[in-house]
Amino acid sequence: MNKFVEMSTFVSVVESLSFVGAAAKLGTSKSVVSQRVKMLEKRLGASLLERGPRLSPHGGGPAILSGVRAAA
């Protein structure tokens, strides 16, 4: 999987505050979005999102989010 795709998907999830919203924005399915975020987390060896009633950046998530936004 392309790191850029994984990171941009992560940003979309955070901006949408949901996997469903990110999927709609990216024109793909919720399961694809979830897989991309899981692959990024696996690649980095850290949880990036707090999954609960509301999604929010967690652990290294805020740093990744800032880095991706700065690179874009």
XYZ file of C-alpha atoms in Angstrom:
72
model
C 0.000 0.000 0.000
C 1.194 3.494 -0.815
C 2.159 5.466 2.316
C 0.743 8.657 0.832
C -2.655 7.012 0.306
C -2.645 5.704 3.882
C -1.709 9.104 5.310
C -4.198 11.060 3.221
C -6.902 8.580 4.230
C -5.978 9.124 7.887
C -6.303 12.901 7.421
C -9.728 12.439 5.804
C -10.872 10.287 8.733
C -9.776 12.922 11.248
C -11.336 15.772 9.261
C -14.592 13.834 8.814
C -14.554 12.480 12.379
C -15.717 9.158 10.949
C -14.722 6.319 8.676
C -18.040 6.601 6.824
C -17.562 10.326 6.154
C -14.009 9.753 4.955
C -15.175 6.941 2.684
C -17.786 9.202 1.104
C -15.228 11.984 0.634
C -12.710 9.580 -0.917
C -15.245 7.719 -3.037
C -14.514 4.338 -1.499
C -15.970 1.992 1.107
C -15.750 2.232 4.887
C -13.879 -1.080 4.986
C -11.192 0.214 2.597
C -10.748 3.329 4.743
C -10.489 1.197 7.878
C -7.911 -1.092 6.239
C -5.787 1.861 5.131
C -5.738 3.364 8.621
C -4.915 -0.023 10.166
C -2.048 -0.478 7.687
C -0.663 2.948 8.590
C -0.934 2.141 12.299
C 0.815 -1.188 11.717
C 3.544 0.476 9.652
C 4.145 3.034 12.420
C 3.670 0.573 15.274
C 1.233 2.850 17.075
C -2.459 3.540 17.448
C -3.323 6.838 15.768
C -7.027 7.128 16.556
C -9.105 6.900 19.694
C -12.012 4.768 18.539
C -15.131 5.388 20.569
C -18.343 7.350 20.262
C -16.210 10.008 18.544
C -13.018 9.477 16.613
C -10.093 11.646 17.591
C -6.330 11.613 16.999
C -4.525 9.584 19.659
C -0.930 8.669 20.458
C 1.164 9.687 17.461
C -1.916 10.753 15.510
C -1.617 14.508 16.100
C 2.038 14.533 15.001
C 1.255 12.505 11.868
C -1.682 14.785 11.115
C 0.494 17.913 11.409
C 3.237 16.391 9.269
C 0.885 15.328 6.492
C -0.839 18.705 6.430
C 2.516 20.500 6.297
C 3.682 18.293 3.420
C 0.513 18.936 1.416
